[in-house]
Short mmCIF file of C-alpha atoms in Angstrom, two decimals:
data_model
loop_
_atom_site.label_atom_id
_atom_site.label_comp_id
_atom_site.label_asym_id
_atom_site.label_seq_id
_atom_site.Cartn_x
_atom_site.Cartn_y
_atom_site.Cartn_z
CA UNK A 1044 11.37 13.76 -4.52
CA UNK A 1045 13.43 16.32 -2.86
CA UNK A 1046 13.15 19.78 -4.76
CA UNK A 1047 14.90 21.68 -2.13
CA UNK A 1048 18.37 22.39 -3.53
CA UNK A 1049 17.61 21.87 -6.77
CA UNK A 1050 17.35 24.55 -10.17
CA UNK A 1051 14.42 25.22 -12.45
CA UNK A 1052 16.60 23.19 -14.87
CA UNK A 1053 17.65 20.41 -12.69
CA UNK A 1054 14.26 19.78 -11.49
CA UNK A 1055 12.85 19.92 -15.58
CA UNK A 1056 15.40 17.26 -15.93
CA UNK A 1057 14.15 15.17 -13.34
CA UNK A 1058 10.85 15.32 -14.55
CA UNK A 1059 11.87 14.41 -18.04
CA UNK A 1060 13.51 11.46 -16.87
CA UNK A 1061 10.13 9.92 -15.11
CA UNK A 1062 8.70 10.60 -18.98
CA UNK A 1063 8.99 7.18 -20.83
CA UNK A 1064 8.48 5.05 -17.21
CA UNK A 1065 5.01 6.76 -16.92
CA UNK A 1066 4.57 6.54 -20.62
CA UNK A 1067 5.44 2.61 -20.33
CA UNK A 1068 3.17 2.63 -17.27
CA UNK A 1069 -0.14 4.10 -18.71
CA UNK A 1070 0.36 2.00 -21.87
CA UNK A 1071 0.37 -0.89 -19.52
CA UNK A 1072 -2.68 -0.09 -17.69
CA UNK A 1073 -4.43 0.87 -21.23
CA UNK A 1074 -3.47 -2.65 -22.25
CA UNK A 1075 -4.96 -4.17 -18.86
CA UNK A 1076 -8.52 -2.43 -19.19
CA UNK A 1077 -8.05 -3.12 -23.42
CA UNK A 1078 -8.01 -6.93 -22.16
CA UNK A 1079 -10.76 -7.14 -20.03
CA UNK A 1080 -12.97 -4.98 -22.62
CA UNK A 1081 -12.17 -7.63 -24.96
CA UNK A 1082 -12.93 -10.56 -23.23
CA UNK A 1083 -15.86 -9.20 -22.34
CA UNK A 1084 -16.80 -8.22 -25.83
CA UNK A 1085 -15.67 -11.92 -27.02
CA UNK A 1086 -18.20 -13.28 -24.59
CA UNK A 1087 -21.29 -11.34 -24.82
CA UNK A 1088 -20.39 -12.14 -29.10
CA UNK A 1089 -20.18 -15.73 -28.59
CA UNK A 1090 -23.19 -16.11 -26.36
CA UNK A 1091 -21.60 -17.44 -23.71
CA UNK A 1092 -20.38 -15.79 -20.51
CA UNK A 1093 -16.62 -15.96 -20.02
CA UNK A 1094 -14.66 -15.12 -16.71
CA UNK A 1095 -14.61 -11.88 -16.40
CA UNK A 1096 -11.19 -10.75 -15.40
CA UNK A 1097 -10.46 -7.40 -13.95
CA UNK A 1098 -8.37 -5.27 -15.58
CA UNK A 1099 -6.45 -4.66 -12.94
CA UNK A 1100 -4.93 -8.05 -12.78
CA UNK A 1101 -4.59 -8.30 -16.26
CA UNK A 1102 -2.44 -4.51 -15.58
CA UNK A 1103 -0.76 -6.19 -13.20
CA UNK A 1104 -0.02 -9.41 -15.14
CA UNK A 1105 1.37 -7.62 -18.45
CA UNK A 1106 3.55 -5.82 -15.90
CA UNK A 1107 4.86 -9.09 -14.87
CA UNK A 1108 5.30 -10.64 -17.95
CA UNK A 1109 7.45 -7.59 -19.21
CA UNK A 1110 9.79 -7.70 -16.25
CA UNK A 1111 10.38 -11.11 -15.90
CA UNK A 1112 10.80 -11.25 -19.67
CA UNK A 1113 12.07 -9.12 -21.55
CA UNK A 1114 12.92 -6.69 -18.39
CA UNK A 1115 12.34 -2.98 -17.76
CA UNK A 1116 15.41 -0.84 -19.62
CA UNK A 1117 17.37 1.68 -16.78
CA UNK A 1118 15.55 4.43 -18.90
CA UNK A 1119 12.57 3.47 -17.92
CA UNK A 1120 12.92 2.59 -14.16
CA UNK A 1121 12.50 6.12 -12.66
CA UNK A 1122 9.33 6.64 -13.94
CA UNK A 1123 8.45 3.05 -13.49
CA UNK A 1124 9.53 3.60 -9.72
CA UNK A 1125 6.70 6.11 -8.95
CA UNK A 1126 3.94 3.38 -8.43
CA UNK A 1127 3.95 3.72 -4.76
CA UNK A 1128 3.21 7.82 -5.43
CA UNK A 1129 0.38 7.52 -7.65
CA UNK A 1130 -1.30 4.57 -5.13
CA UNK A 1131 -0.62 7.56 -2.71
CA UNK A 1132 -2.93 9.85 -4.82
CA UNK A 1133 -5.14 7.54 -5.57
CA UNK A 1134 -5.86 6.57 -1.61
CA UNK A 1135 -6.50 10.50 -0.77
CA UNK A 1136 -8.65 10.86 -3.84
CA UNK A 1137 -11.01 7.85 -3.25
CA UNK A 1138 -11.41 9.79 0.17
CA UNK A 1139 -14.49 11.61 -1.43
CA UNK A 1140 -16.54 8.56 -1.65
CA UNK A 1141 -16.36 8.41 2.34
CA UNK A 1142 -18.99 9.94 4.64
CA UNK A 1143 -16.54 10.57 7.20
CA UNK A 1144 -19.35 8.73 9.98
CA UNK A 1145 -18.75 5.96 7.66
CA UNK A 1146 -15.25 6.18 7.74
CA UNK A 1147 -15.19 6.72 11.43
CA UNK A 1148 -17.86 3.25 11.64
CA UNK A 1149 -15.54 1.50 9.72
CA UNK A 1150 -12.55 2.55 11.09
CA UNK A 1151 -14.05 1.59 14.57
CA UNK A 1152 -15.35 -1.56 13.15
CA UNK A 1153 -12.11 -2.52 12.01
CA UNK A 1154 -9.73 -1.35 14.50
CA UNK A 1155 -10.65 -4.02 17.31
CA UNK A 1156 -9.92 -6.73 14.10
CA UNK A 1157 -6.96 -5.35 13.55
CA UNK A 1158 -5.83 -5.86 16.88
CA UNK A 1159 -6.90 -9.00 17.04
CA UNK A 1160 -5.13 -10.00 13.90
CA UNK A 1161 -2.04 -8.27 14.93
CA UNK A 1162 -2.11 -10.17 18.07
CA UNK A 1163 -2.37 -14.25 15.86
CA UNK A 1164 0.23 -12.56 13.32
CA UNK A 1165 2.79 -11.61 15.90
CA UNK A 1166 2.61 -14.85 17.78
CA UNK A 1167 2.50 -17.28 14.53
CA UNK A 1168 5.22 -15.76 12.65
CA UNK A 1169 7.24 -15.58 15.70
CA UNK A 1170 6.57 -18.73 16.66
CA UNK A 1171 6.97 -20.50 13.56
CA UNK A 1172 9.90 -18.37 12.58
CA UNK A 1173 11.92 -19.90 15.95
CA UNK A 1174 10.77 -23.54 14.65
CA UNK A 1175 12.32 -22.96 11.19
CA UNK A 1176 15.74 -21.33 12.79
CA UNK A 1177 15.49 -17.45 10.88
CA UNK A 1178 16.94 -14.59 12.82
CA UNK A 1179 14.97 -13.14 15.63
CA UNK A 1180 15.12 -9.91 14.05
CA UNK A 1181 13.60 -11.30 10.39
CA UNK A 1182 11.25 -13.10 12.41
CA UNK A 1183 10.23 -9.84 13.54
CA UNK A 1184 10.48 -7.96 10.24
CA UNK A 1185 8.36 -10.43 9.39
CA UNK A 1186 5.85 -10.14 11.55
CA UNK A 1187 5.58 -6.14 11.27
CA UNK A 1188 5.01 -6.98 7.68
CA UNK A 1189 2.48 -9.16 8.03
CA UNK A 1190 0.56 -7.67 11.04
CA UNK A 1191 0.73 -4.22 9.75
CA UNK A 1192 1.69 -2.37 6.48
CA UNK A 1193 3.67 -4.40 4.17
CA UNK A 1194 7.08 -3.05 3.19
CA UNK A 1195 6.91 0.60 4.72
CA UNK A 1196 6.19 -1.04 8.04
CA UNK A 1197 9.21 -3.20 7.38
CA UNK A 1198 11.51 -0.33 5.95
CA UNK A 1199 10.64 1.30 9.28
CA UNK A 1200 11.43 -1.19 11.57
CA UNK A 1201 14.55 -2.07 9.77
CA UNK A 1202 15.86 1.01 10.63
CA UNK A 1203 13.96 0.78 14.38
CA UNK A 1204 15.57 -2.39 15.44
CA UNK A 1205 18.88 -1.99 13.22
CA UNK A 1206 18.35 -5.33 11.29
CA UNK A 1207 20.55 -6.45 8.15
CA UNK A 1208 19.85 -5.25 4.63
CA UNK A 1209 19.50 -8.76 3.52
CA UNK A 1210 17.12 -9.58 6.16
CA UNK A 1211 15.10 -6.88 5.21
CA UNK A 1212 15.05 -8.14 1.41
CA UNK A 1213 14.15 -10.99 2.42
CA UNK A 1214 11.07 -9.97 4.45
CA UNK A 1215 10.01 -7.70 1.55
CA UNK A 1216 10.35 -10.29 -1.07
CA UNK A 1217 8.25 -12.75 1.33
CA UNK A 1218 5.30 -10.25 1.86
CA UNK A 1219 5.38 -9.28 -1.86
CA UNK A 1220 5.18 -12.80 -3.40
CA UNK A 1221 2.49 -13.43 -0.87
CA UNK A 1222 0.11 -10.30 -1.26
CA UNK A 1223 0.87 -11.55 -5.22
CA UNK A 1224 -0.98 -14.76 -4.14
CA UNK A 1225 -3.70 -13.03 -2.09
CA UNK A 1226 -4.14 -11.04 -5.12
CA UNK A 1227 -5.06 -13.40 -7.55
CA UNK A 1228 -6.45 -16.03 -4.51
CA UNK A 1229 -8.35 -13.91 -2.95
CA UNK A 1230 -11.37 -13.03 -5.05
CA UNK A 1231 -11.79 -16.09 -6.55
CA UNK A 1232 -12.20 -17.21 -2.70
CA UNK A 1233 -14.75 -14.74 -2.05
CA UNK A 1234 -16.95 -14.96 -5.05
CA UNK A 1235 -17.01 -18.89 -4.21
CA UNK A 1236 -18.23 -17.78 -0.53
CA UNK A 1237 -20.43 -15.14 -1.87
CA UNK A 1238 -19.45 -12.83 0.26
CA UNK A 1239 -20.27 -9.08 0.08
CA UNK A 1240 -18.99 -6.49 -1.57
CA UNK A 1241 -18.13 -5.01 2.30
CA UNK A 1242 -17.46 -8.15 3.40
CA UNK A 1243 -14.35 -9.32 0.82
CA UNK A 1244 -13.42 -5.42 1.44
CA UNK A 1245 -13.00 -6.23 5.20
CA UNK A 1246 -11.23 -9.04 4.69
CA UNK A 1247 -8.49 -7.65 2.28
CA UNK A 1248 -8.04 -4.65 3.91
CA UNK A 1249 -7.44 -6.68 7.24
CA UNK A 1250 -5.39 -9.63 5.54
CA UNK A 1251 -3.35 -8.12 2.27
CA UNK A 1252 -0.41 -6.57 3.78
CA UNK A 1253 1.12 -4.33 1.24
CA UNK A 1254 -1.56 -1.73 0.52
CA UNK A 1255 -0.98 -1.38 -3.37
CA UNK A 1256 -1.97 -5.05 -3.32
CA UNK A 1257 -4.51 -4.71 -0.82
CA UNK A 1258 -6.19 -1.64 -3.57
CA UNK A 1259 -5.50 -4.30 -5.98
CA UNK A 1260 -7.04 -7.03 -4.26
CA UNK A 1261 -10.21 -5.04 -3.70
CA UNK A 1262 -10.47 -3.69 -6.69
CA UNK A 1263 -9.74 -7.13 -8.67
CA UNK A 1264 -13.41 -8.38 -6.57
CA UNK A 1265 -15.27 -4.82 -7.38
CA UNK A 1266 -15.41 -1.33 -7.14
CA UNK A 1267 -17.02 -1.03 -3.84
CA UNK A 1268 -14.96 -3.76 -2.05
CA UNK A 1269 -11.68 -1.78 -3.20
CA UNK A 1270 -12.95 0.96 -0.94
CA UNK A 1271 -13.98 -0.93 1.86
CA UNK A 1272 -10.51 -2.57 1.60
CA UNK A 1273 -8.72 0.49 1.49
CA UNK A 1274 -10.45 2.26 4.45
CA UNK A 1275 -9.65 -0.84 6.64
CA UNK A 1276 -5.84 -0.55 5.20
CA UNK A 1277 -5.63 2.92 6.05
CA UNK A 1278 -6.36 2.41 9.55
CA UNK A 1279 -3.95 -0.57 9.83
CA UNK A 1280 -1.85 1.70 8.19
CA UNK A 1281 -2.41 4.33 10.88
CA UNK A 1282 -0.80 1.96 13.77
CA UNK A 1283 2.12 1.76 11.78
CA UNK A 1284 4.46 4.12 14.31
CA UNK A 1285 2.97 2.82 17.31
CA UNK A 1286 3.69 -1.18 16.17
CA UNK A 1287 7.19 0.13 15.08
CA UNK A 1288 7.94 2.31 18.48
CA UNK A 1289 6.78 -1.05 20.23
CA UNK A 1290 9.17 -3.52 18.76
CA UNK A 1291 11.92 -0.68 18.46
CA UNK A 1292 11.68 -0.43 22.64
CA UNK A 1293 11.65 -4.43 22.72
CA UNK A 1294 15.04 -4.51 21.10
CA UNK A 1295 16.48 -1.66 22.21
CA UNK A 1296 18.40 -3.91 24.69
CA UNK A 1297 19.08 -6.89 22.30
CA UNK A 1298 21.05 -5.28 19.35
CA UNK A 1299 18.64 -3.24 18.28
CA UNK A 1300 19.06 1.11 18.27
CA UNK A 1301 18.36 2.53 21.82
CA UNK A 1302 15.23 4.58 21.54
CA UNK A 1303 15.38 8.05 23.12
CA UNK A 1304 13.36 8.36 26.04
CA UNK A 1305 10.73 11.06 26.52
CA UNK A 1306 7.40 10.89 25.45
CA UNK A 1307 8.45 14.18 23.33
CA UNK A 1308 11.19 12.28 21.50
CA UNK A 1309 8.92 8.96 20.94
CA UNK A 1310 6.02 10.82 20.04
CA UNK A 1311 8.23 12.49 16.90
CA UNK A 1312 8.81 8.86 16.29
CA UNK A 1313 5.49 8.06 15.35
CA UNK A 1314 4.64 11.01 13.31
CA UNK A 1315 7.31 10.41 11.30
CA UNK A 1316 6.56 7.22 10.45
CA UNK A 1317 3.15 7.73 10.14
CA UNK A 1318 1.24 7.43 7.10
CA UNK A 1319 1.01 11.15 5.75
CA UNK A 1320 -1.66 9.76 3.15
CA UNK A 1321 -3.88 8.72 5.60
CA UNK A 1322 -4.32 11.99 6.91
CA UNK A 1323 -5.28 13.48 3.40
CA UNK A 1324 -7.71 10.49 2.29
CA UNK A 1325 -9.28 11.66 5.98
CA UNK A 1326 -9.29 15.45 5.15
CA UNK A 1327 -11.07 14.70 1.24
CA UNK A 1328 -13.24 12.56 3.44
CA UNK A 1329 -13.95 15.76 6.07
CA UNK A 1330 -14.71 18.21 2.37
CA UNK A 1331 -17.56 15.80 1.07
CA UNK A 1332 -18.93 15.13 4.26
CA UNK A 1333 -19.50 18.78 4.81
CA UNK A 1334 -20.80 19.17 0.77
CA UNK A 1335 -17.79 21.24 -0.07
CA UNK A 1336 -17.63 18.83 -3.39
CA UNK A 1337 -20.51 18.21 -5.44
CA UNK A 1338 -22.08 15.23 -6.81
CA UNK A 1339 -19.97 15.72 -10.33
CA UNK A 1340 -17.03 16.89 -8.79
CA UNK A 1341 -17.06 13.78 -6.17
CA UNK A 1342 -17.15 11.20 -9.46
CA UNK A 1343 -14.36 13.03 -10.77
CA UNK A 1344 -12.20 12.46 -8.25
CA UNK A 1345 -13.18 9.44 -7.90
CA UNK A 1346 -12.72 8.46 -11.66
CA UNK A 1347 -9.43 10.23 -11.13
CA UNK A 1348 -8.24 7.91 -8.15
CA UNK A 1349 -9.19 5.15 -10.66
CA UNK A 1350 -6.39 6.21 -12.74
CA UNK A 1351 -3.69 7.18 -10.19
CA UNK A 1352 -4.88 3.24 -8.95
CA UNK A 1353 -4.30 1.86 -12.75
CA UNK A 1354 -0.48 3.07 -12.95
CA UNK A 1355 -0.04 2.04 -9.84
CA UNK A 1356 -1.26 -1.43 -10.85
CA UNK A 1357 1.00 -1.56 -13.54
CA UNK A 1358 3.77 -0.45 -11.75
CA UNK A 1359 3.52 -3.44 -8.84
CA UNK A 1360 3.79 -5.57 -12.22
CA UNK A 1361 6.71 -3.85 -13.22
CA UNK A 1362 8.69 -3.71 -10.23
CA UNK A 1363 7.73 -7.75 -9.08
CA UNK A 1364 11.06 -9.22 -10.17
CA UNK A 1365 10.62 -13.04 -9.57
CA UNK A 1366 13.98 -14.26 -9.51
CA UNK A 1367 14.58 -11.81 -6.60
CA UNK A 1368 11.69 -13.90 -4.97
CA UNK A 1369 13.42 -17.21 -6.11
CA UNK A 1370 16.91 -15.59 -4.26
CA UNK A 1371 15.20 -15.31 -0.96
CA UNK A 1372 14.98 -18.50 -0.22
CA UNK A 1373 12.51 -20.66 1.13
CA UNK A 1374 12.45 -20.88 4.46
CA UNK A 1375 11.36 -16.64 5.03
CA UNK A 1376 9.01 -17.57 2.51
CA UNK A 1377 7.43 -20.41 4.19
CA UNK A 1378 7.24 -18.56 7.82
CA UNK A 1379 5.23 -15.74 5.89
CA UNK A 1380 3.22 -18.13 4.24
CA UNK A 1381 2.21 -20.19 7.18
CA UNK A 1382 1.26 -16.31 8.92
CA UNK A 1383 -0.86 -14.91 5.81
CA UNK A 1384 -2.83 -18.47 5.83
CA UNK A 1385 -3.74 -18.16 9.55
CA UNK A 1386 -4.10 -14.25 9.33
CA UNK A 1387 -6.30 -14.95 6.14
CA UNK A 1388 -8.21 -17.61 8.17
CA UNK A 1389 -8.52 -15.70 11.49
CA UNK A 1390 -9.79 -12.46 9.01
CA UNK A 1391 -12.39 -14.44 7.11
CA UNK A 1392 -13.87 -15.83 10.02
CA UNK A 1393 -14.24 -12.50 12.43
CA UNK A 1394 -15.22 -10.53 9.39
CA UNK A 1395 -18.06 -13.85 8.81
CA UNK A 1396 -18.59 -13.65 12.72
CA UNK A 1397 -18.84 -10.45 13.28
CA UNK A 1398 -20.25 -7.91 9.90
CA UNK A 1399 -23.60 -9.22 9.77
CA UNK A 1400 -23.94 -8.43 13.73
CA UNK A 1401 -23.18 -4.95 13.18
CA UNK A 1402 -25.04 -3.70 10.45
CA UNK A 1403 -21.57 -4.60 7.76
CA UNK A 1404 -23.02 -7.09 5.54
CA UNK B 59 32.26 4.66 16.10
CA UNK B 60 33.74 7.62 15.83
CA UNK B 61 33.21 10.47 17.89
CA UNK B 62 32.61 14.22 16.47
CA UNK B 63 35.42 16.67 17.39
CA UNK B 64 33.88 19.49 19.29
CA UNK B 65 36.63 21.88 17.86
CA UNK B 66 34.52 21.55 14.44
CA UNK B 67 31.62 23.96 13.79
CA UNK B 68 28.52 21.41 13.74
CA UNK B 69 27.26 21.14 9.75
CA UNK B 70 24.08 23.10 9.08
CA UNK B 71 21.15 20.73 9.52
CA UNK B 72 19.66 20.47 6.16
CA UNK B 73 15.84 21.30 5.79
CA UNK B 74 15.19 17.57 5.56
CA UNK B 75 13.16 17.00 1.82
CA UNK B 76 9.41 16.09 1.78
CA UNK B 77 9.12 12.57 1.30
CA UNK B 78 6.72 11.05 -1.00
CA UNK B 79 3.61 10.75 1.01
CA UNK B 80 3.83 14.67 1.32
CA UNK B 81 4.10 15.38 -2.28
CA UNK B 82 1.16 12.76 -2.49
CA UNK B 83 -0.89 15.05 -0.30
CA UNK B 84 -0.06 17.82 -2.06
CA UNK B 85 -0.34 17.06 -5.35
CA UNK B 86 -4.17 15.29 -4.72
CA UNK B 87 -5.21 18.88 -2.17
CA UNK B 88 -4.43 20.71 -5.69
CA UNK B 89 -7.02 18.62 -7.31
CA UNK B 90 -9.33 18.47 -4.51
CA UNK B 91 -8.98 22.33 -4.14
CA UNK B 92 -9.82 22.74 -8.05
CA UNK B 93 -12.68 20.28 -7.47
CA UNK B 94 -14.41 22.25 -4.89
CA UNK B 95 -13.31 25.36 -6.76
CA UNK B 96 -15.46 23.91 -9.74
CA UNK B 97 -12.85 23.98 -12.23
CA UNK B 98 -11.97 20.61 -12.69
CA UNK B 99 -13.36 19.21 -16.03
CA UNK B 100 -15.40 15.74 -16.12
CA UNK B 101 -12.94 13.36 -15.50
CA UNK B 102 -14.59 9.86 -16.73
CA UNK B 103 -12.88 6.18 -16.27
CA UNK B 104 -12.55 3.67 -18.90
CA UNK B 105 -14.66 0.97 -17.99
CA UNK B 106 -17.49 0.75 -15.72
#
């Protein structure tokens, strides 16, 4: 989105072309909410109580239906493209729901299961990745992926341990498909183990590893557990730099890119691949806390995230192309798999273990 | 690799652009900054 060289006219242009991909993307989140309306209605007219589907997996499954059918036209792509921007928004928006004492609890909280999880990811994918013959360095995309932040944590450690395009597609496709299972797995899983709203939050944020998914996962169990779940993603999100720096150092002397010493030069290193979201969702947070946004104003913004969150549903729709899926393989599939069933395990069970001891349940 | 001839003026760095997440921040301090300034209207959500 760089404006920096660019004209008046060049940049109106540029905005003009993003036109008909948002266009395509609201009318795809109207027709997600539209769908659960209706079922709802059809229920409540029949007398009998139906499934009630969120419409943010309905967004997300129109999305999917159009680009693995009929496909999204190159007109439409650009705007279609800005998903990740509007989750962006959305995350520093839903900040003004947060007490920042909560935020700081539940940061806390989940911090030490974070590490926890990081620690079973790392050693299962890497593990089972040797047993199954991938690349040392996919293994390890692989494992950033899945112990951290999805596909930003594995764009940046592509670049931090000099790994292959391909093996990076692969990665990405593997944590994609998956979160796409945890998405529609996962709350069906926690209404049948009536767990909390904070609870199923806890355990999203901690074991969906792309965060639009993780918002979606939440969000597709209720309203409360999305921001549970997206607090907990945020500060997995945090660790992102540090993770990165960590594995960049480890194969600095296997193939990877030498890392330049200094604590100066590595510190850079993690700011720049930190998470500038996180910062603002914290800083929204910091405003309500100190009653610089009233009650109105705060369900605004809230309301307002809601709608940054439904584009962005219907653009992870949109942009899931399946057949890219089907081209990576099995076997970088499988690996991830094996990790997000132990890491979903290994979640449910501290979050079981451990929120009703401190106060979370 | 090659290796940069030190006879050649180095390029001007280029002010590197803001990446996404920026523009995210910026864009939602806006509407945070007209919330507090109480001029953003009612903003309701489709379904409850």
């Amino acid at each position: 989105m760089s404006t920096a060289t660019r004209t008046p006219t060049e940049r109106a242009g540029a905005v003009a072309r993003l036109l008909p991909g948002l266009l395509l993307l609201v009318a795809v989140g109207l027709v997600g909410v539209g769908l659960q309306a209706s079922l709802r209605a059809i229920g409540t007219a029949a007398g009998t109580k139906l499934p009630d589907v969120e419409y943010v997996l309905w967004a997300i499954l129109v999305g999917l239906a159009i680009r693995n059918t009929v496909g999204v036209p190159a007109a439409l792509r650009p705007g279609v493209g800005t998903y990740e921007f509007w989750l962006k928004i959305g995350i520093v928006l839903l900040g003004a729901r947060f007490l920042l004492g909560d935020l700081a609890k539940l940061g806390g909280f989940s911090l030490g299961l974070i590490l926890i999880d990081m620690a079973v990811a790392t050693t299962v994918i890497l593990l089972v990745g040797r047993l199954f013959g991938l690349s040392g360095k996919l293994s390890t995309l692989l494992a950033v992926g899945t112990s951290i932040c999805g596909v930003s944590a594995i764009i940046a450690g592509k670049g931090a341990i000099d790994a292959d395009d391909e093996d990076a597609g692969y990665a990405i496709a593997a944590i994609l498909a998956l979160g796409a299972v945890a998405l529609f797995s996962f709350p069906a899983i926690g209404h049948a183990l009536h767990l909390t709203d904070t609870q199923f939050g806890l355990w999203a944020g901690l074991a969906v590893d792309n965060t639009a998914e993780t918002t979606a996962t939440g969000a597709a169990f209720s309203p409360a557990a999305q921001q549970v779940a997206v607090a907990v993603k945020n500060t997995r999100n945090a660790l992102i730099g540090v993770v990165v720096l960590v594995y960049a150092l480890y194969w600095a002397n296997r193939g990877g890119i030498a890392v330049a010493p200094g604590w100066r030069a590595r510190g850079a290193f993690v700011w720049q691949t930190f998470p500038k979201f996180v910062l603002g969702f914290v800083a929204v947070s910091a405003l309500a806390t100190a009653g610089v946004l009233g009650k109105a104003e705060i369900t605004s913004l809230g309301n307002l995230s809601k709608w940054a969150f439904l584009l962005c549903f219907a653009g992870v729709g949109l942009n899931f192309d399946l057949r890219e899926i089907a081209r990576s393989g099995a076997r970088p599939l499988v690996v991830a798999a094996l990790g997000l069933v132990v890491v979903a395990a290994c979640s449910l069970g501290l979050v079981l273990l451990t929120s009703g001891a401190l106060g979370l349940g | 690799m090659s290796t940069p001839d030190e006879s050649t003026p180095a390029p001007d760095s280029p002010r590197r652009p803001l990446g996404a997440d920026w523009w995210a921040v910026i864009v939602a301090a806006v509407v945070v900054l007209l919330a507090a300034l109480h001029v953003l209207p009612a903003i309701p959500f489709l379904i409850k």
